[in-house]
Amino acid sequence: MDKFILSLDEGTTSARAIIFDKESNILGVGQYEFPQYYPKPGWVEHNPEEIWDAQLRAIKTALENAKITPEQIAAIGITNQRETTIIWNKDGKPVYNAIVWQCRRTAEIIEDIKRNYGEIIKEKTGLVPDAYFSASKIKWLLDNVPGLKEKAQKGEVMFGTIDTFLIYELTGEHVTDYSNASRTMLFNIKKLEWDEELLEIFGIPDAILPEVKESSEIYGYTKKELFGVEIPVSGDAGDQQAALFGQACFDEGMVKATYGTGNFILVNTGNKIKYSQNLLTTIAWGLNGKISYALEGSVFITGAAVQWLRDGLKIINSAAETEELASKLASNEGVYFVPAFVGLGAPYWDQFARGLIIGITRGTTREHLARATLEAIAYLTKDVIDDMEKEVSIKELRVDGGATKNNFLMQFQADILGKMVIRPVVQETTALGAAYLAGLAVNYWESLEEIRDLWKVERVFEPKMDEKEREKLYKGWKEAVKRALGWARIIGI
């Protein structure tokens, strides 16, 4: 009987299930959306039971589309939106909605903690204190759900990020992996354990925390009533770390960029913990008794800027149009767009920055705006990679995500970096990374070398721009960014 790997890719708005064969081909896909809830401005929640229901339906659809049975699944891998926080009773019933990574309700809690403990937190976890991470979300739940603190102290409830919740629903085991643990702001990435001092700072009892395991090992087997058969659940990684693994970035200095609503750029720093003032230090994965670390830079708005051209300015009908429009011009003719709609992320970290279009003349057209938008995505990515290169040598950039279909953007990215940009055949790198981790644990794939050979190139974009032109364009970008920084503070909004 042929065997396959089932990958569960649980994102911010949908649950997906993808079935891969031994050559990394996709046999079947299931995808179901679930709603987000906004009880107050800046608050973002999910109903965990709706996530679980969507995930089960996605699995069923993927199996049907692949025309296979559960008996043919060799293992299950999980990848997930990171940081999103759930606390549930031992019967699997959540005590409150999931607090999503985007939720800002704990911003004030974090400001106090950052003032007093910012350096300690960065040193122990590699993270900059922010409401983004799980720690303050757990604290909020313990402080605001009646009776929860007492239950937590008695060990009557469980905390987990989305991966942990799904593993618990599938197997009854309460575990997470190193990559997800490293995003809670409670995990010591040097000692590889939950940190007692940080737990004390946030007032969180260790009784509610999951056991932390490698990213590739058997965590448990699916309950028989779910699929009629016990399937090993044996791969787990946060979405961006899974994409790094799915891009076969196994060696120090290998970097991937995922182009979505925003961009996430990760570089493998090997077994060394590298700290950067402007980037996050995180665990990439734990495998075969070894930990791989990464530096991560998040760019908040990239693909969303193209959506704004379509939905806000209404100068394009589809994102794909930007490629043709941008290609009509020989250069940007001095027009720059800084899409700081919600401030700027790495490496600027300026929540008061605002969007700016500069260099406009009477001759400026929608072609200029389309080109400036695509160029901005490439500049923002270069900003992060330049910061990474202060710590580690980088030769090429591996790319995935929807915007990588845009050949103008990919060529300009190669030009402005002065490095090769490589687009793989399989674009589902996040789900593929989770599948590889699951498969390695059950010997479906034997080694990293076997996986490295499976990773196939669809197209390589070689840099064609000369150094002088590159420097001139990037200097213009840096000047435009300077003018966008702090704008909301300057005008008092």
Coordinates of C-alpha atoms in Angstrom, one line a residue:
M1 CA 0.0 0.0 0.0
D2 CA 1.4 3.4 -1.0
K3 CA 1.9 5.8 2.0
F4 CA 1.7 9.6 2.1
I5 CA 2.2 12.4 4.6
L6 CA -0.6 14.7 5.8
S7 CA 0.4 18.3 6.6
L8 CA -1.9 20.5 8.6
D9 CA -1.3 24.2 7.9
E10 CA -3.3 26.3 10.4
G11 CA -3.2 29.9 9.4
T12 CA -4.7 33.2 10.6
T13 CA -7.9 32.9 8.6
S14 CA -8.1 29.3 7.4
A15 CA -7.3 25.7 8.2
R16 CA -5.6 23.7 5.4
A17 CA -4.7 20.1 5.0
I18 CA -2.3 19.0 2.2
I19 CA -1.2 15.5 1.3
F20 CA 2.3 15.0 -0.1
D21 CA 3.9 11.9 -1.7
K22 CA 7.6 10.9 -1.4
E23 CA 8.7 13.2 -4.2
S24 CA 7.0 16.2 -2.5
N25 CA 4.2 16.3 -5.0
I26 CA 0.8 17.5 -3.8
L27 CA -2.0 14.9 -4.1
G28 CA -4.9 16.6 -2.4
V29 CA -5.8 19.8 -0.6
G30 CA -8.6 20.8 1.8
Q31 CA -9.1 24.4 3.0
Y32 CA -11.8 26.0 5.1
E33 CA -12.0 29.5 6.5
F34 CA -12.9 30.4 10.0
P35 CA -13.9 33.9 11.3
Q36 CA -12.0 36.3 13.4
Y37 CA -13.8 38.3 16.2
Y38 CA -13.1 41.9 17.2
P39 CA -14.8 42.4 20.6
K40 CA -13.1 45.8 21.0
P41 CA -10.9 48.0 18.9
G42 CA -7.4 46.4 18.6
W43 CA -8.7 43.1 20.0
V44 CA -8.5 40.0 17.8
E45 CA -9.9 36.5 18.7
H46 CA -10.7 33.1 17.2
N47 CA -13.1 30.5 18.5
P48 CA -10.8 27.4 19.0
E49 CA -13.7 25.0 18.4
E50 CA -14.3 26.6 15.0
I51 CA -10.6 26.1 14.2
W52 CA -10.7 22.4 15.1
D53 CA -13.9 21.9 13.1
A54 CA -12.4 23.6 10.0
Q55 CA -9.2 21.5 10.4
L56 CA -11.2 18.2 10.6
R57 CA -13.2 19.2 7.5
A58 CA -10.0 20.2 5.6
I59 CA -8.5 16.7 6.4
K60 CA -11.6 14.9 5.1
T61 CA -11.6 17.0 1.9
A62 CA -7.9 16.5 1.3
L63 CA -8.3 12.7 1.7
E64 CA -11.2 12.7 -0.7
N65 CA -9.3 14.8 -3.3
A66 CA -6.3 12.6 -3.1
K67 CA -8.5 9.5 -3.3
I68 CA -6.8 7.8 -0.4
T69 CA -7.8 6.4 3.0
P70 CA -6.5 7.3 6.5
E71 CA -4.7 4.0 6.5
Q72 CA -2.4 5.3 3.8
I73 CA -1.2 8.3 5.9
A74 CA 2.3 7.5 7.3
A75 CA 2.4 10.5 9.6
I76 CA 0.9 13.9 10.3
G77 CA 2.9 17.2 10.5
I78 CA 1.5 20.4 11.9
T79 CA 2.5 24.0 11.2
N80 CA 0.7 27.0 12.6
Q81 CA 0.2 30.7 13.1
R82 CA 2.6 31.4 15.9
E83 CA 2.0 33.2 19.3
T84 CA -1.8 32.8 19.2
T85 CA -2.8 31.7 22.7
I86 CA -5.4 29.2 24.0
I87 CA -6.2 27.9 27.5
W88 CA -8.4 24.9 27.8
N89 CA -9.8 22.4 30.3
K90 CA -8.6 18.8 30.3
D91 CA -11.8 17.8 28.3
G92 CA -10.5 20.0 25.5
K93 CA -13.0 22.8 26.1
P94 CA -11.5 26.3 25.8
V95 CA -12.0 28.6 28.8
Y96 CA -12.0 31.7 26.5
N97 CA -11.5 32.5 22.8
A98 CA -8.0 32.2 21.4
I99 CA -6.2 35.5 21.6
V100 CA -4.6 36.0 18.2
W101 CA -1.0 37.1 17.5
Q102 CA -2.4 40.4 16.0
C103 CA -4.3 41.3 19.2
R104 CA -3.0 44.5 20.9
R105 CA -5.0 44.3 24.2
T106 CA -1.9 43.7 26.3
A107 CA 0.1 46.6 24.9
E108 CA 0.0 48.5 28.2
I109 CA 1.0 45.4 30.3
I110 CA 4.0 45.0 28.0
E111 CA 5.1 48.7 28.2
D112 CA 5.6 48.3 32.0
I113 CA 7.4 45.0 31.6
K114 CA 9.6 46.3 28.8
R115 CA 10.8 49.2 31.0
N116 CA 11.7 46.9 33.9
Y117 CA 12.7 43.7 32.2
G118 CA 13.4 44.4 28.5
E119 CA 17.1 43.4 28.5
I120 CA 16.5 40.3 30.6
I121 CA 13.7 39.1 28.2
K122 CA 15.9 39.8 25.1
E123 CA 18.8 38.0 26.6
K124 CA 16.8 34.9 27.6
T125 CA 14.3 34.6 24.7
G126 CA 15.9 36.5 21.8
L127 CA 12.6 38.5 21.5
V128 CA 11.8 42.2 21.9
P129 CA 9.0 42.5 24.5
D130 CA 5.8 43.0 22.6
A131 CA 2.1 42.2 22.8
Y132 CA 2.7 40.0 19.7
F133 CA 4.1 37.2 21.8
S134 CA 2.1 34.7 24.0
A135 CA 3.3 35.7 27.5
S136 CA 1.2 38.8 28.1
K137 CA -1.8 37.1 26.5
I138 CA -1.6 34.3 29.0
K139 CA -1.3 36.9 31.8
W140 CA -4.4 38.7 30.5
L141 CA -6.4 35.5 30.5
L142 CA -5.3 34.5 34.0
D143 CA -6.2 38.0 35.3
N144 CA -9.5 38.4 33.5
V145 CA -11.2 35.1 33.3
P146 CA -13.0 34.5 36.6
G147 CA -11.5 31.6 38.6
L148 CA -8.9 30.8 36.0
K149 CA -5.8 31.8 38.0
E150 CA -6.8 29.3 40.8
K151 CA -7.5 26.5 38.3
A152 CA -4.1 27.2 36.7
Q153 CA -2.3 27.0 40.0
K154 CA -3.9 23.6 40.6
G155 CA -2.9 22.4 37.1
E156 CA -6.5 22.0 36.1
V157 CA -6.1 23.8 32.8
M158 CA -3.6 23.8 29.9
F159 CA -2.0 26.5 27.8
G160 CA -0.9 26.1 24.3
T161 CA -0.3 27.8 21.0
I162 CA -2.4 26.5 18.1
D163 CA 0.0 23.5 17.4
T164 CA -0.4 22.3 21.0
F165 CA -4.2 22.6 20.9
L166 CA -4.4 20.6 17.6
I167 CA -2.0 17.9 18.9
Y168 CA -4.1 17.7 22.1
E169 CA -7.3 17.3 20.1
L170 CA -5.7 14.7 17.8
T171 CA -3.8 12.7 20.4
G172 CA -4.6 13.8 24.0
E173 CA -0.9 14.7 24.5
H174 CA 0.1 18.2 25.8
V175 CA 3.2 19.0 23.9
T176 CA 4.8 21.7 21.7
D177 CA 8.1 22.0 19.8
Y178 CA 11.1 24.2 20.3
S179 CA 10.2 26.6 17.5
N180 CA 6.7 27.4 18.9
A181 CA 8.0 27.5 22.5
S182 CA 10.5 30.1 21.5
R183 CA 7.7 32.5 20.4
T184 CA 6.0 32.6 23.8
M185 CA 8.5 34.9 25.5
L186 CA 8.7 32.4 28.4
F187 CA 11.2 30.0 26.9
N188 CA 14.9 30.2 27.6
I189 CA 16.5 29.5 24.2
K190 CA 20.0 28.9 25.8
K191 CA 18.9 26.5 28.5
L192 CA 16.1 25.1 26.4
E193 CA 13.5 25.2 29.2
W194 CA 10.6 27.2 30.5
D195 CA 12.3 30.1 32.4
E196 CA 11.3 30.4 36.1
E197 CA 12.2 34.1 36.3
L198 CA 10.0 35.0 33.3
L199 CA 7.1 32.9 34.6
E200 CA 7.4 34.8 37.8
I201 CA 7.5 38.2 36.0
F202 CA 4.3 37.4 34.1
G203 CA 2.6 35.5 37.0
I204 CA 2.2 32.2 35.1
P205 CA 2.3 28.9 36.9
D206 CA 4.4 26.2 35.2
A207 CA 1.7 23.6 35.7
I208 CA -0.2 24.8 32.6
L209 CA 2.7 24.6 30.2
P210 CA 3.2 21.9 27.6
E211 CA 6.2 19.6 27.4
V212 CA 8.7 20.9 24.8
K213 CA 10.0 18.4 22.3
E214 CA 12.0 18.3 19.1
S215 CA 10.3 19.4 15.9
S216 CA 10.5 15.9 14.4
E217 CA 9.5 13.1 16.8
I218 CA 6.4 11.1 17.5
Y219 CA 4.2 13.2 20.0
G220 CA 1.4 10.7 20.1
Y221 CA -1.1 8.8 17.9
T222 CA -4.5 10.0 16.6
K223 CA -7.5 8.9 18.7
K224 CA -9.1 5.9 16.9
E225 CA -12.5 7.6 16.9
L226 CA -11.2 10.4 14.6
F227 CA -10.1 8.4 11.6
G228 CA -10.6 4.7 12.5
V229 CA -6.9 4.2 12.7
E230 CA -4.0 5.5 14.9
I231 CA -1.7 7.7 12.9
P232 CA 1.5 9.1 14.4
V233 CA 1.6 12.9 14.8
S234 CA 5.4 13.5 14.4
G235 CA 6.2 17.0 13.0
D236 CA 5.6 20.4 14.5
A237 CA 7.0 23.9 13.7
G238 CA 5.8 27.5 13.6
D239 CA 4.8 28.6 10.1
Q240 CA 7.9 30.7 9.3
Q241 CA 10.3 28.1 10.7
A242 CA 8.4 25.4 8.7
A243 CA 8.8 27.4 5.5
L244 CA 12.6 27.7 6.2
F245 CA 12.7 23.9 6.5
G246 CA 10.5 23.4 3.5
Q247 CA 13.0 25.6 1.5
A248 CA 15.7 23.2 2.5
C249 CA 17.6 26.0 4.3
F250 CA 19.5 23.6 6.5
D251 CA 22.8 25.3 6.6
E252 CA 24.1 28.5 8.3
G253 CA 23.6 31.6 6.0
M254 CA 20.7 30.1 4.0
V255 CA 17.8 32.5 4.0
K256 CA 14.2 32.5 2.8
A257 CA 11.6 35.2 2.3
T258 CA 7.9 34.5 2.3
Y259 CA 5.9 37.2 0.4
G260 CA 2.4 37.5 1.7
T261 CA 0.3 40.3 3.2
G262 CA 3.6 41.1 4.9
N263 CA 7.1 39.6 4.4
F264 CA 8.8 37.2 6.8
I265 CA 12.5 36.8 6.3
L266 CA 14.5 34.1 8.2
V267 CA 18.1 33.2 8.0
N268 CA 19.6 30.0 9.5
T269 CA 22.4 30.9 12.0
G270 CA 23.3 27.2 12.6
N271 CA 23.9 26.1 16.2
K272 CA 24.9 29.6 17.2
I273 CA 22.6 32.1 18.9
K274 CA 23.1 35.4 17.1
Y275 CA 21.6 38.6 18.6
S276 CA 20.7 41.7 16.5
Q277 CA 19.5 45.0 17.7
N278 CA 16.8 45.2 15.0
L279 CA 15.9 41.5 14.4
L280 CA 14.4 38.7 16.5
T281 CA 16.5 35.7 17.6
T282 CA 14.4 32.5 17.5
I283 CA 14.8 28.7 17.4
A284 CA 14.4 27.4 13.9
W285 CA 13.9 23.7 14.9
G286 CA 15.1 20.9 17.1
L287 CA 16.3 17.8 15.2
N288 CA 18.4 14.8 16.0
G289 CA 19.4 16.2 19.4
K290 CA 20.6 19.5 17.9
I291 CA 19.0 23.0 17.9
S292 CA 19.2 25.2 14.9
Y293 CA 18.7 29.0 15.5
A294 CA 17.6 31.8 13.2
L295 CA 17.3 35.5 12.9
E296 CA 13.9 36.8 11.8
G297 CA 12.8 40.1 10.3
S298 CA 9.1 40.9 9.8
V299 CA 7.9 43.5 7.3
F300 CA 4.3 44.4 8.1
I301 CA 3.0 45.6 4.8
T302 CA 4.1 44.3 1.4
G303 CA 1.3 42.4 -0.5
A304 CA -1.2 44.5 1.4
A305 CA 0.3 47.6 -0.4
V306 CA -0.7 46.0 -3.8
Q307 CA -4.2 45.3 -2.4
W308 CA -4.4 49.0 -1.5
L309 CA -3.7 49.9 -5.2
R310 CA -6.6 47.7 -6.1
D311 CA -9.1 48.3 -3.3
G312 CA -8.1 51.8 -2.0
L313 CA -6.9 53.7 -5.1
K314 CA -8.7 51.4 -7.5
I315 CA -6.0 51.9 -10.2
I316 CA -5.6 48.1 -10.8
N317 CA -8.2 45.3 -11.0
S318 CA -5.8 42.5 -9.9
A319 CA -2.4 42.2 -8.3
A320 CA -1.1 40.5 -11.4
E321 CA -1.6 43.8 -13.4
T322 CA 1.3 45.5 -11.5
E323 CA 3.9 43.4 -13.4
E324 CA 2.8 44.7 -16.8
L325 CA 2.4 48.3 -15.6
A326 CA 5.8 48.4 -13.8
S327 CA 7.5 46.9 -16.9
K328 CA 6.3 49.7 -19.1
L329 CA 8.8 52.1 -17.4
A330 CA 12.5 52.0 -17.9
S331 CA 13.0 53.3 -14.3
N332 CA 11.1 54.6 -11.3
E333 CA 11.7 58.2 -12.5
G334 CA 12.3 59.3 -8.9
V335 CA 8.9 58.0 -7.5
Y336 CA 9.1 56.1 -4.2
F337 CA 6.3 54.7 -2.1
V338 CA 6.9 53.8 1.6
P339 CA 3.9 51.6 2.6
A340 CA 4.0 52.3 6.3
F341 CA 0.3 51.9 6.8
V342 CA 0.7 50.5 10.3
G343 CA 4.2 51.8 11.1
L344 CA 7.4 50.1 10.0
G345 CA 8.7 46.7 11.3
A346 CA 12.2 45.4 11.0
P347 CA 14.7 46.9 11.0
Y348 CA 13.1 50.3 11.8
W349 CA 10.6 49.4 14.5
D350 CA 8.7 52.7 14.3
Q351 CA 5.0 52.4 15.1
F352 CA 4.6 56.2 14.3
A353 CA 5.9 55.9 10.7
R354 CA 3.1 56.4 8.1
G355 CA 2.8 55.8 4.4
L356 CA 4.4 58.2 1.9
I357 CA 4.6 58.7 -1.8
I358 CA 7.3 61.1 -2.9
G359 CA 8.8 62.3 -6.2
I360 CA 5.4 62.9 -7.9
T361 CA 5.3 65.2 -10.9
R362 CA 2.5 66.1 -13.4
G363 CA 3.8 63.2 -15.5
T364 CA 3.3 60.6 -12.7
T365 CA 0.9 57.8 -13.8
R366 CA -0.5 54.6 -12.4
E367 CA 2.5 52.8 -14.0
H368 CA 4.8 54.8 -11.6
L369 CA 2.7 53.9 -8.6
A370 CA 2.6 50.2 -9.6
R371 CA 6.4 50.2 -10.0
A372 CA 7.1 52.1 -6.8
T373 CA 4.9 49.6 -4.9
L374 CA 6.8 46.6 -6.2
E375 CA 10.1 48.3 -5.7
A376 CA 9.1 49.1 -2.1
I377 CA 8.6 45.4 -1.4
A378 CA 12.1 44.6 -2.6
Y379 CA 13.6 47.6 -0.7
L380 CA 11.9 46.5 2.6
T381 CA 13.2 43.0 2.1
K382 CA 16.7 44.3 1.4
D383 CA 16.6 46.4 4.6
V384 CA 16.2 43.2 6.6
I385 CA 18.7 41.1 4.7
D386 CA 21.3 43.9 5.0
D387 CA 20.8 43.8 8.8
M388 CA 21.2 40.0 8.7
E389 CA 24.5 40.3 6.9
K390 CA 26.0 42.1 9.8
E391 CA 25.8 38.7 11.6
V392 CA 26.0 36.0 8.9
S393 CA 27.2 35.7 5.3
I394 CA 24.3 35.3 2.8
K395 CA 24.8 34.2 -0.9
E396 CA 21.3 33.8 -2.2
L397 CA 17.6 34.3 -1.3
R398 CA 15.0 31.5 -1.6
V399 CA 11.5 32.8 -2.0
D400 CA 7.9 31.7 -1.6
G401 CA 4.4 33.1 -1.3
G402 CA 1.9 34.6 -3.7
A403 CA 3.9 37.7 -4.8
T404 CA 6.7 35.6 -6.0
K405 CA 4.7 34.9 -9.2
N406 CA 5.5 38.5 -10.1
N407 CA 8.6 38.3 -12.3
F408 CA 9.2 42.0 -12.3
L409 CA 9.4 42.0 -8.5
M410 CA 11.6 38.9 -8.4
Q411 CA 14.1 40.4 -10.9
F412 CA 14.1 43.8 -9.1
Q413 CA 14.7 41.9 -5.8
A414 CA 17.7 40.2 -7.3
D415 CA 19.0 43.5 -8.8
I416 CA 18.6 45.5 -5.6
L417 CA 20.2 42.8 -3.4
G418 CA 23.0 42.0 -5.9
K419 CA 22.2 38.3 -5.1
M420 CA 20.5 35.4 -6.9
V421 CA 16.8 35.0 -6.1
I422 CA 15.6 31.4 -6.4
R423 CA 11.9 30.4 -6.8
P424 CA 11.2 26.7 -6.1
V425 CA 8.8 24.4 -8.0
V426 CA 6.7 23.7 -4.9
Q427 CA 5.4 27.0 -3.4
E428 CA 3.6 25.3 -0.5
T429 CA 6.9 25.5 1.5
T430 CA 5.2 26.0 4.9
A431 CA 3.1 22.8 4.7
L432 CA 6.0 21.0 3.0
G433 CA 8.3 21.8 5.9
A434 CA 5.9 20.3 8.4
A435 CA 5.5 17.3 6.1
Y436 CA 9.3 16.8 5.9
L437 CA 9.6 17.0 9.7
A438 CA 6.8 14.5 10.2
G439 CA 8.3 12.1 7.6
L440 CA 11.8 12.2 9.0
A441 CA 10.5 11.0 12.4
V442 CA 9.0 7.9 10.9
N443 CA 11.7 7.2 8.4
Y444 CA 9.4 8.1 5.4
W445 CA 12.4 10.2 4.4
E446 CA 15.8 9.0 5.7
S447 CA 17.9 12.2 5.9
L448 CA 18.2 15.9 5.2
E449 CA 20.3 15.0 2.2
E450 CA 17.4 13.1 0.7
I451 CA 15.1 16.1 1.3
R452 CA 17.7 18.5 -0.1
D453 CA 17.6 16.5 -3.4
L454 CA 13.8 16.8 -3.5
W455 CA 13.9 20.6 -3.4
K456 CA 13.7 21.7 -7.1
V457 CA 14.3 25.1 -8.7
E458 CA 11.6 26.6 -10.9
R459 CA 13.5 29.8 -11.9
V460 CA 16.6 31.6 -10.9
F461 CA 16.7 35.5 -11.1
E462 CA 20.3 36.7 -11.6
P463 CA 21.2 40.3 -10.7
K464 CA 21.7 42.5 -13.8
M465 CA 21.9 46.0 -12.3
D466 CA 25.2 47.7 -12.0
E467 CA 26.5 48.7 -8.6
K468 CA 26.2 52.4 -9.2
E469 CA 22.6 52.2 -10.2
R470 CA 21.8 49.9 -7.2
E471 CA 23.4 52.4 -4.8
K472 CA 21.6 55.4 -6.3
L473 CA 18.2 53.7 -6.1
Y474 CA 18.7 52.5 -2.6
K475 CA 19.9 55.9 -1.4
G476 CA 16.7 57.4 -2.7
W477 CA 14.7 54.7 -0.8
K478 CA 16.5 55.5 2.5
E479 CA 15.8 59.2 2.0
A480 CA 12.1 58.5 1.5
V481 CA 12.0 56.3 4.6
K482 CA 13.6 59.1 6.7
R483 CA 10.7 61.4 5.7
A484 CA 8.1 58.7 6.7
L485 CA 9.5 58.0 10.2
G486 CA 7.7 59.4 13.2
W487 CA 5.0 61.1 11.0
A488 CA 2.0 60.2 13.3
R489 CA 3.9 61.6 16.3
I490 CA 4.8 64.8 14.4
I491 CA 1.2 65.6 13.5
G492 CA -0.2 64.3 16.8
I493 CA -2.4 61.4 15.7

